[in-house]
């Protein structure tokens, strides 16, 4: 069967039909923007960019797991532990509520390396359990989620962490431009760098090809010579590093941390990936799609805030979006078969 060449207009309408949730939310956003003051403002844009940047890093980690027909339910708790670890190590020496009073102040670069290393260890643990013990990713990461949350509670003694070094918070919350006018937060540039790196990783390396091959048909990939166990371990280790990076940034962005931080972030990341076209059936997904999905999900939160919707109802709306996105994804998969 020959491929039918579509005109630009046909491609546009096909894209709209393939992404009904995105179209609907953008339409609602435009309506809100023209009926609510300050919706179309640089401050609102900066807020959206900062929130999207951190969530995008988490979604990048989750995306590799989903493409290989896996998942990672420990993502949120890993983000929370990374935030707590970074926060504890970067507390000011003169802060009265310091968790470890006798510990000297540490360099934020050294702390970043420590946090990333711990994240890689958690990811390695997930990868080993899934690859060598053959535990389904859902169960494996559900177990490590609970373990990591327990570690966070013990490490922090269930106490909130604050009193961060100003150099840490000022850098992460920094920006280019005028905060009263046009400005770009530094977090946006961090997201761009990681986005470009993952695009290269997924599209221009053997690891990316192996990842999509495993998601398409793991048995066929293994027969073709792909070391599926090694590939999965690398995927989950990479995910762990991304969660750690997100946690490190989130602690400074929030000005504090606690063991409960990051709760539910894994579901938002999975939803963002799915909305952006990363199929839960494996083998399909792009970095651009992940960015769009996360951006739409964060955009939805801001829209609900400007509409004055009770925050408790936000979870209901987000849940409906998640279920709808997955249902549409499954429907596409069935239609292709």
PDB file of C-alpha atoms in Angstrom, residues 4 20 32 65 130 155 164 215 231 247 250 294:
ATOM      1  CA  UNK A   4      -0.624   8.969   0.759  1.00  0.00           C
ATOM      2  CA  UNK A  20      -8.384  16.022  21.313  1.00  0.00           C
ATOM      3  CA  UNK A  32     -10.082  31.937  30.314  1.00  0.00           C
ATOM      4  CA  UNK A  65      10.156   3.299  31.261  1.00  0.00           C
ATOM      5  CA  UNK A 130      12.841  -5.732  36.989  1.00  0.00           C
ATOM      6  CA  UNK A 155      16.382  10.399  57.400  1.00  0.00           C
ATOM      7  CA  UNK A 164      18.793  26.701  52.869  1.00  0.00           C
ATOM      8  CA  UNK A 215       8.937  -1.555  23.594  1.00  0.00           C
ATOM      9  CA  UNK A 231      19.164  -1.641  28.389  1.00  0.00           C
ATOM     10  CA  UNK A 247      14.277  16.967  43.541  1.00  0.00           C
ATOM     11  CA  UNK A 250      12.414  21.524  43.554  1.00  0.00           C
ATOM     12  CA  UNK A 294       3.587  18.131  30.566  1.00  0.00           C
TER      13      UNK A 294
END
